[in-house]
Amino acid sequence: MSDIFNKLLVLRTPGIGPAKYNELIRKFESLDAVVAAIGIDADVRNNVLREMDAAQSMGIKYISDDDDLYPWNLKQVKNHVPVICVRGNLETLKKDMVAIVGTRHATATGMQFVADIAQTFAEHNVAVVSGMAIGTDTAAHRGALRATGNTQTIAVLAGGVDYVWPTENESLYWEIVERGAIVSEMPVGFVPVATNFVQRNRIVAGLATQMILGEADKKSGSMTTVRFAIDYGRQIWAIPSHPADLRSVGPNSLIRSGDAKLCMGADDFWKIQKNNPDQKKNSEKKESDFNLIDMIGTIPVSESVLTELAKKTISEIKSELVVLELQGLVRKIDGGYVRG
């Protein structure tokens, strides 16, 4: 534990991240020498002590890169995080991993597709890694959690492992704590800012051997994650979308450039049994679980089509659309609805 304490003293010192940490280790040749050389501020020391006490009270563990539990793939990344915080089942860190990422504004069809693939990976004993954002990330985690057993998914957070964000995913957070693992490089109790999400994406890309990209516009955070994965030599897959939808630009461009392989479903990874009536029934049930807003994109969708997608009556659809219009989330054009 003293080794973890010293590493945290260095890492929690302002201006020192993984790259600077490694530079200091090379220069002074030992962790103890680094601690002595940089002169740890009393405030930093007290903050680390408080953080470690809080972590212990919540059952949060620190995993150092010289620990056997530290994920092997992440350790191969240059200037990887020397210490990660983990809340949940540590055994999840030992599994093979696949990362699944995409837009927060995914369609219901896109999320169902992602969830089905995630479930198949989990059923084949591969942990699904994502960032617990709404949309694609949520679909990936929930799909993995459909599989029986534990250690099925890993959520990498931009804040501390105890900071639930977004708040809409609080129930998902606790389910992952119980059946998977929450991971972060940030201090316990840390509230993230925008730049921390890029750091989070670097870890998502580093943990897995493969990455699957769902719907994503070209400048989305998930495309940043893909770029990290490409730099790390990971195998990239992309799920194609309709060219008229901006959420297709990310995956379609990667397929066209040859940076990603075309992903058509779980069959690309395993032979899946076809024509299973129970599977079809479950699929229909899952689609109705998504919100109406998730079924509306840049292409006008009529009320009748939405009734089919949402498995609701026309009056229910009309009522929900009125609310969404008032909120400015959707608007009606050409006889259908698009995002506002």
Short mmCIF file of C-alpha atoms in Angstrom, two decimals:
data_model
loop_
_atom_site.label_atom_id
_atom_site.label_comp_id
_atom_site.label_asym_id
_atom_site.label_seq_id
_atom_site.Cartn_x
_atom_site.Cartn_y
_atom_site.Cartn_z
CA MET A 1 0.00 0.00 0.00
CA SER A 2 2.95 2.33 0.61
CA ASP A 3 3.87 1.91 -3.07
CA ILE A 4 0.35 2.97 -4.10
CA PHE A 5 0.53 5.90 -1.67
CA ASN A 6 3.80 7.13 -3.15
CA LYS A 7 2.53 6.74 -6.71
CA LEU A 8 -0.58 8.73 -5.85
CA LEU A 9 1.54 11.42 -4.20
CA VAL A 10 3.35 11.91 -7.50
CA LEU A 11 0.29 11.56 -9.74
CA ARG A 12 -1.85 13.92 -7.63
CA THR A 13 0.85 16.62 -7.72
CA PRO A 14 -0.32 19.41 -10.09
CA GLY A 15 1.30 19.24 -13.51
CA ILE A 16 2.19 15.55 -13.32
CA GLY A 17 0.36 13.07 -15.52
CA PRO A 18 1.38 9.62 -16.83
CA ALA A 19 3.95 11.00 -19.33
CA LYS A 20 5.62 13.28 -16.77
CA TYR A 21 5.47 10.49 -14.18
CA ASN A 22 7.41 8.14 -16.47
CA GLU A 23 9.89 10.90 -17.30
CA LEU A 24 10.58 11.42 -13.59
CA ILE A 25 10.97 7.69 -12.97
CA ARG A 26 13.54 7.48 -15.77
CA LYS A 27 15.39 10.51 -14.48
CA PHE A 28 15.56 9.57 -10.79
CA GLU A 29 15.47 5.77 -11.33
CA SER A 30 13.08 4.97 -8.46
CA LEU A 31 9.71 6.03 -7.08
CA ASP A 32 11.15 6.89 -3.66
CA ALA A 33 13.75 9.10 -5.30
CA VAL A 34 11.04 10.92 -7.29
CA VAL A 35 9.00 11.58 -4.13
CA ALA A 36 12.07 12.94 -2.39
CA ALA A 37 13.14 15.05 -5.36
CA ILE A 38 9.88 16.85 -6.15
CA GLY A 39 9.12 17.79 -2.54
CA ILE A 40 5.51 16.75 -1.98
CA ASP A 41 3.32 19.60 -0.78
CA ALA A 42 1.54 19.04 2.56
CA ASP A 43 -1.83 19.73 0.93
CA VAL A 44 -1.18 17.05 -1.68
CA ARG A 45 -0.22 14.54 1.00
CA ASN A 46 -3.33 15.31 3.06
CA ASN A 47 -5.56 15.11 -0.01
CA VAL A 48 -4.16 11.69 -0.93
CA LEU A 49 -4.69 10.42 2.62
CA ARG A 50 -8.31 11.64 2.55
CA GLU A 51 -8.84 10.12 -0.88
CA MET A 52 -7.51 6.72 0.19
CA ASP A 53 -9.68 6.76 3.33
CA ALA A 54 -12.75 7.56 1.21
CA ALA A 55 -11.85 4.82 -1.26
CA GLN A 56 -11.51 2.25 1.52
CA SER A 57 -14.89 3.23 3.00
CA MET A 58 -16.57 2.66 -0.39
CA GLY A 59 -14.74 -0.54 -1.30
CA ILE A 60 -12.80 1.14 -4.10
CA LYS A 61 -9.48 -0.47 -4.99
CA TYR A 62 -6.29 0.95 -6.48
CA ILE A 63 -4.61 -1.23 -9.09
CA SER A 64 -1.01 -0.36 -9.95
CA ASP A 65 0.64 -1.28 -13.26
CA ASP A 66 2.95 -3.68 -11.43
CA ASP A 67 -0.07 -5.61 -10.10
CA ASP A 68 -1.12 -8.83 -11.85
CA LEU A 69 -4.68 -7.49 -12.01
CA TYR A 70 -3.67 -4.47 -14.08
CA PRO A 71 -5.16 -5.02 -17.60
CA TRP A 72 -2.48 -6.37 -19.93
CA ASN A 73 -3.62 -4.45 -23.03
CA LEU A 74 -3.63 -1.14 -21.19
CA LYS A 75 -0.15 -1.79 -19.84
CA GLN A 76 1.21 -2.05 -23.40
CA VAL A 77 0.14 1.53 -24.17
CA LYS A 78 2.95 4.08 -24.07
CA ASN A 79 2.60 6.36 -21.03
CA HIS A 80 -0.29 4.29 -19.72
CA VAL A 81 -1.95 5.25 -16.45
CA PRO A 82 0.30 4.01 -13.59
CA VAL A 83 -2.65 3.56 -11.19
CA ILE A 84 -6.34 2.97 -11.91
CA CYS A 85 -9.23 3.09 -9.45
CA VAL A 86 -11.70 0.22 -9.66
CA ARG A 87 -15.12 -0.20 -8.09
CA GLY A 88 -16.86 -3.52 -8.54
CA ASN A 89 -15.63 -6.97 -9.46
CA LEU A 90 -11.84 -7.00 -9.94
CA GLU A 91 -12.08 -10.30 -11.83
CA THR A 92 -13.53 -8.34 -14.75
CA LEU A 93 -10.07 -6.87 -15.37
CA LYS A 94 -8.71 -10.34 -16.22
CA LYS A 95 -11.06 -10.94 -19.14
CA ASP A 96 -10.60 -10.40 -22.85
CA MET A 97 -12.21 -7.07 -23.76
CA VAL A 98 -13.93 -5.38 -26.69
CA ALA A 99 -14.71 -1.64 -26.74
CA ILE A 100 -18.03 -0.44 -28.17
CA VAL A 101 -18.53 3.31 -28.65
CA GLY A 102 -20.74 5.74 -30.56
CA THR A 103 -22.92 8.81 -30.38
CA ARG A 104 -25.05 9.88 -27.43
CA HIS A 105 -27.84 10.59 -29.94
CA ALA A 106 -28.11 7.07 -31.35
CA THR A 107 -31.30 5.80 -32.97
CA ALA A 108 -33.33 3.01 -31.38
CA THR A 109 -32.34 0.71 -34.24
CA GLY A 110 -28.67 1.57 -33.76
CA MET A 111 -28.83 0.98 -30.02
CA GLN A 112 -30.62 -2.33 -30.42
CA PHE A 113 -27.99 -3.45 -32.93
CA VAL A 114 -25.18 -2.48 -30.55
CA ALA A 115 -26.90 -4.10 -27.55
CA ASP A 116 -27.31 -7.39 -29.42
CA ILE A 117 -23.62 -7.46 -30.38
CA ALA A 118 -22.59 -6.59 -26.80
CA GLN A 119 -24.75 -9.37 -25.42
CA THR A 120 -23.12 -11.88 -27.77
CA PHE A 121 -19.63 -10.82 -26.70
CA ALA A 122 -20.59 -11.15 -23.03
CA GLU A 123 -22.06 -14.59 -23.69
CA HIS A 124 -18.69 -15.56 -25.18
CA ASN A 125 -16.88 -14.45 -22.00
CA VAL A 126 -15.59 -11.15 -23.43
CA ALA A 127 -16.11 -8.03 -21.29
CA VAL A 128 -17.65 -5.05 -23.08
CA VAL A 129 -15.88 -1.72 -22.43
CA SER A 130 -17.57 1.65 -22.91
CA GLY A 131 -17.92 5.08 -21.30
CA MET A 132 -21.40 4.89 -19.69
CA ALA A 133 -22.69 7.90 -21.66
CA ILE A 134 -26.30 7.89 -22.78
CA GLY A 135 -27.04 6.46 -26.23
CA THR A 136 -24.57 3.96 -27.70
CA ASP A 137 -22.53 3.47 -24.51
CA THR A 138 -25.65 2.70 -22.47
CA ALA A 139 -26.87 0.23 -25.10
CA ALA A 140 -23.48 -1.53 -25.05
CA HIS A 141 -23.43 -1.88 -21.25
CA ARG A 142 -27.07 -2.96 -21.01
CA GLY A 143 -26.65 -5.44 -23.84
CA ALA A 144 -23.68 -7.03 -22.06
CA LEU A 145 -25.65 -7.19 -18.80
CA ARG A 146 -28.37 -9.23 -20.52
CA ALA A 147 -25.94 -12.14 -20.49
CA THR A 148 -26.05 -14.35 -17.42
CA GLY A 149 -23.36 -14.19 -14.76
CA ASN A 150 -21.02 -11.39 -13.70
CA THR A 151 -17.87 -9.61 -14.99
CA GLN A 152 -19.66 -8.77 -18.26
CA THR A 153 -18.89 -5.08 -18.73
CA ILE A 154 -16.53 -2.25 -17.76
CA ALA A 155 -17.49 1.43 -17.62
CA VAL A 156 -14.61 3.91 -17.84
CA LEU A 157 -15.49 7.25 -16.27
CA ALA A 158 -14.07 10.74 -16.80
CA GLY A 159 -14.58 11.58 -13.12
CA GLY A 160 -13.85 9.58 -10.00
CA VAL A 161 -15.22 6.04 -9.89
CA ASP A 162 -17.72 7.21 -7.27
CA TYR A 163 -19.02 10.11 -9.40
CA VAL A 164 -22.12 8.97 -11.30
CA TRP A 165 -22.41 10.73 -14.63
CA PRO A 166 -24.72 11.13 -16.40
CA THR A 167 -27.26 11.04 -13.57
CA GLU A 168 -29.78 9.31 -15.85
CA ASN A 169 -27.54 6.25 -15.68
CA GLU A 170 -27.45 5.91 -11.90
CA SER A 171 -29.28 2.57 -11.94
CA LEU A 172 -26.94 1.33 -14.68
CA TYR A 173 -23.94 2.48 -12.62
CA TRP A 174 -24.96 0.37 -9.62
CA GLU A 175 -25.72 -2.64 -11.79
CA ILE A 176 -22.23 -2.41 -13.27
CA VAL A 177 -20.72 -2.10 -9.78
CA GLU A 178 -22.55 -5.30 -8.85
CA ARG A 179 -21.93 -7.28 -12.03
CA GLY A 180 -18.90 -5.68 -13.66
CA ALA A 181 -16.40 -2.92 -12.91
CA ILE A 182 -16.17 0.88 -12.91
CA VAL A 183 -12.71 2.19 -13.83
CA SER A 184 -11.09 5.63 -13.73
CA GLU A 185 -7.65 7.21 -13.46
CA MET A 186 -9.05 10.25 -11.65
CA PRO A 187 -9.11 10.76 -7.86
CA VAL A 188 -12.05 9.46 -5.85
CA GLY A 189 -14.64 12.24 -5.65
CA PHE A 190 -13.29 14.05 -8.72
CA VAL A 191 -15.88 15.96 -10.80
CA PRO A 192 -14.86 15.88 -14.48
CA VAL A 193 -14.40 18.77 -16.90
CA ALA A 194 -14.43 18.55 -20.71
CA THR A 195 -10.76 17.59 -21.15
CA ASN A 196 -11.14 14.60 -18.82
CA PHE A 197 -13.43 12.88 -21.32
CA VAL A 198 -10.60 12.73 -23.86
CA GLN A 199 -8.40 11.13 -21.17
CA ARG A 200 -11.24 8.69 -20.48
CA ASN A 201 -11.42 7.79 -24.19
CA ARG A 202 -7.71 6.94 -24.19
CA ILE A 203 -8.32 4.30 -21.51
CA VAL A 204 -11.39 2.88 -23.31
CA ALA A 205 -9.25 2.38 -26.41
CA GLY A 206 -6.33 0.96 -24.44
CA LEU A 207 -8.25 -1.71 -22.54
CA ALA A 208 -9.60 -3.64 -25.53
CA THR A 209 -8.07 -5.62 -28.37
CA GLN A 210 -10.94 -4.69 -30.70
CA MET A 211 -13.16 -1.62 -31.04
CA ILE A 212 -16.61 -1.41 -32.62
CA LEU A 213 -17.96 1.98 -33.66
CA GLY A 214 -21.70 2.51 -33.91
CA GLU A 215 -23.44 5.67 -35.12
CA ALA A 216 -21.20 8.73 -34.82
CA ASP A 217 -20.71 12.05 -36.58
CA LYS A 218 -17.21 12.81 -37.77
CA LYS A 219 -16.28 15.19 -34.92
CA SER A 220 -17.76 13.18 -32.06
CA GLY A 221 -15.84 12.06 -29.00
CA SER A 222 -16.19 8.46 -30.11
CA MET A 223 -14.14 9.25 -33.22
CA THR A 224 -11.39 10.48 -30.88
CA THR A 225 -11.58 7.13 -29.13
CA VAL A 226 -11.23 5.38 -32.49
CA ARG A 227 -8.16 7.44 -33.33
CA PHE A 228 -6.56 6.35 -30.05
CA ALA A 229 -7.43 2.74 -30.87
CA ILE A 230 -5.86 3.04 -34.33
CA ASP A 231 -2.69 4.49 -32.76
CA TYR A 232 -2.59 1.53 -30.35
CA GLY A 233 -2.87 -0.95 -33.21
CA ARG A 234 -6.32 -2.20 -32.24
CA GLN A 235 -8.63 -3.88 -34.75
CA ILE A 236 -11.41 -1.46 -35.69
CA TRP A 237 -14.94 -2.40 -36.81
CA ALA A 238 -17.62 0.05 -37.91
CA ILE A 239 -21.38 -0.42 -38.20
CA PRO A 240 -22.63 1.29 -41.40
CA SER A 241 -25.60 3.69 -41.39
CA HIS A 242 -27.78 5.54 -43.89
CA PRO A 243 -25.62 8.11 -45.77
CA ALA A 244 -28.25 10.86 -45.31
CA ASP A 245 -27.92 10.72 -41.53
CA LEU A 246 -25.01 12.69 -40.03
CA ARG A 247 -24.53 9.86 -37.54
CA SER A 248 -23.37 7.70 -40.45
CA VAL A 249 -20.38 9.89 -41.34
CA GLY A 250 -18.05 8.46 -38.69
CA PRO A 251 -18.46 4.73 -39.33
CA ASN A 252 -18.99 5.04 -43.08
CA SER A 253 -15.85 7.15 -43.53
CA LEU A 254 -13.75 4.64 -41.58
CA ILE A 255 -15.04 1.80 -43.74
CA ARG A 256 -14.37 3.76 -46.95
CA SER A 257 -10.82 4.69 -45.88
CA GLY A 258 -10.03 1.11 -44.90
CA ASP A 259 -9.33 2.02 -41.27
CA ALA A 260 -12.25 -0.14 -40.13
CA LYS A 261 -13.72 -3.45 -41.15
CA LEU A 262 -17.41 -3.59 -42.01
CA CYS A 263 -19.47 -4.87 -39.07
CA MET A 264 -22.75 -6.50 -40.07
CA GLY A 265 -23.52 -8.06 -36.70
CA ALA A 266 -22.47 -10.72 -34.22
CA ASP A 267 -21.99 -13.18 -37.08
CA ASP A 268 -18.80 -11.31 -37.94
CA PHE A 269 -17.31 -12.67 -34.72
CA TRP A 270 -19.21 -15.91 -34.02
CA LYS A 271 -21.66 -18.16 -35.79
CA ILE A 272 -25.05 -17.29 -34.32
CA GLN A 273 -28.09 -19.58 -34.43
CA LYS A 274 -30.72 -18.17 -36.78
CA ASN A 275 -34.52 -18.14 -36.63
CA ASN A 276 -34.81 -18.48 -32.88
CA PRO A 277 -38.42 -17.51 -31.96
CA ASP A 278 -37.48 -16.63 -28.38
CA GLN A 279 -34.64 -14.44 -29.60
CA LYS A 280 -37.02 -12.60 -31.95
CA LYS A 281 -39.54 -12.10 -29.15
CA ASN A 282 -36.85 -10.69 -26.84
CA SER A 283 -35.61 -8.42 -29.62
CA GLU A 284 -39.06 -6.93 -30.11
CA LYS A 285 -39.40 -6.34 -26.39
CA LYS A 286 -36.04 -4.61 -26.16
CA GLU A 287 -36.85 -2.15 -28.97
CA SER A 288 -39.89 -0.86 -27.13
CA ASP A 289 -37.72 -0.04 -24.10
CA PHE A 290 -36.03 2.88 -25.88
CA ASN A 291 -37.33 6.45 -25.69
CA LEU A 292 -39.25 7.96 -28.60
CA ILE A 293 -36.61 10.66 -29.11
CA ASP A 294 -34.06 7.93 -29.87
CA MET A 295 -36.15 6.80 -32.84
CA ILE A 296 -36.05 10.21 -34.52
CA GLY A 297 -33.09 11.44 -36.53
CA THR A 298 -32.40 13.74 -39.49
CA ILE A 299 -34.71 11.87 -41.86
CA PRO A 300 -38.46 12.61 -41.33
CA VAL A 301 -40.26 9.73 -39.60
CA SER A 302 -44.07 9.59 -39.74
CA GLU A 303 -46.35 8.98 -36.76
CA SER A 304 -47.43 5.63 -38.22
CA VAL A 305 -43.83 4.44 -38.49
CA LEU A 306 -43.14 5.58 -34.93
CA THR A 307 -46.12 3.54 -33.68
CA GLU A 308 -44.53 0.45 -35.25
CA LEU A 309 -41.06 1.20 -33.87
CA ALA A 310 -42.22 2.10 -30.36
CA LYS A 311 -44.95 -0.56 -30.19
CA LYS A 312 -47.41 2.08 -28.94
CA THR A 313 -50.81 3.38 -30.03
CA ILE A 314 -51.12 6.40 -32.32
CA SER A 315 -52.65 8.44 -29.47
CA GLU A 316 -49.70 7.64 -27.19
CA ILE A 317 -47.28 8.64 -29.94
CA LYS A 318 -49.13 11.92 -30.60
CA SER A 319 -49.07 12.81 -26.90
CA GLU A 320 -45.34 12.18 -26.60
CA LEU A 321 -44.60 14.13 -29.79
CA VAL A 322 -46.47 17.16 -28.47
CA VAL A 323 -44.26 17.15 -25.37
CA LEU A 324 -41.08 16.73 -27.43
CA GLU A 325 -42.12 19.60 -29.74
CA LEU A 326 -42.77 21.88 -26.78
CA GLN A 327 -39.33 21.02 -25.44
CA GLY A 328 -37.80 21.89 -28.81
CA LEU A 329 -36.39 18.38 -29.20
CA VAL A 330 -38.28 17.53 -32.42
CA ARG A 331 -40.00 19.41 -35.22
CA LYS A 332 -42.42 18.40 -37.96
CA ILE A 333 -41.42 18.67 -41.62
CA ASP A 334 -42.61 16.92 -44.81
CA GLY A 335 -45.24 14.94 -42.95
CA GLY A 336 -42.77 13.48 -40.46
CA TYR A 337 -40.64 14.36 -37.45
CA VAL A 338 -36.92 15.13 -37.20
CA ARG A 339 -34.69 16.17 -34.33
CA GLY A 340 -35.11 19.82 -33.33
#
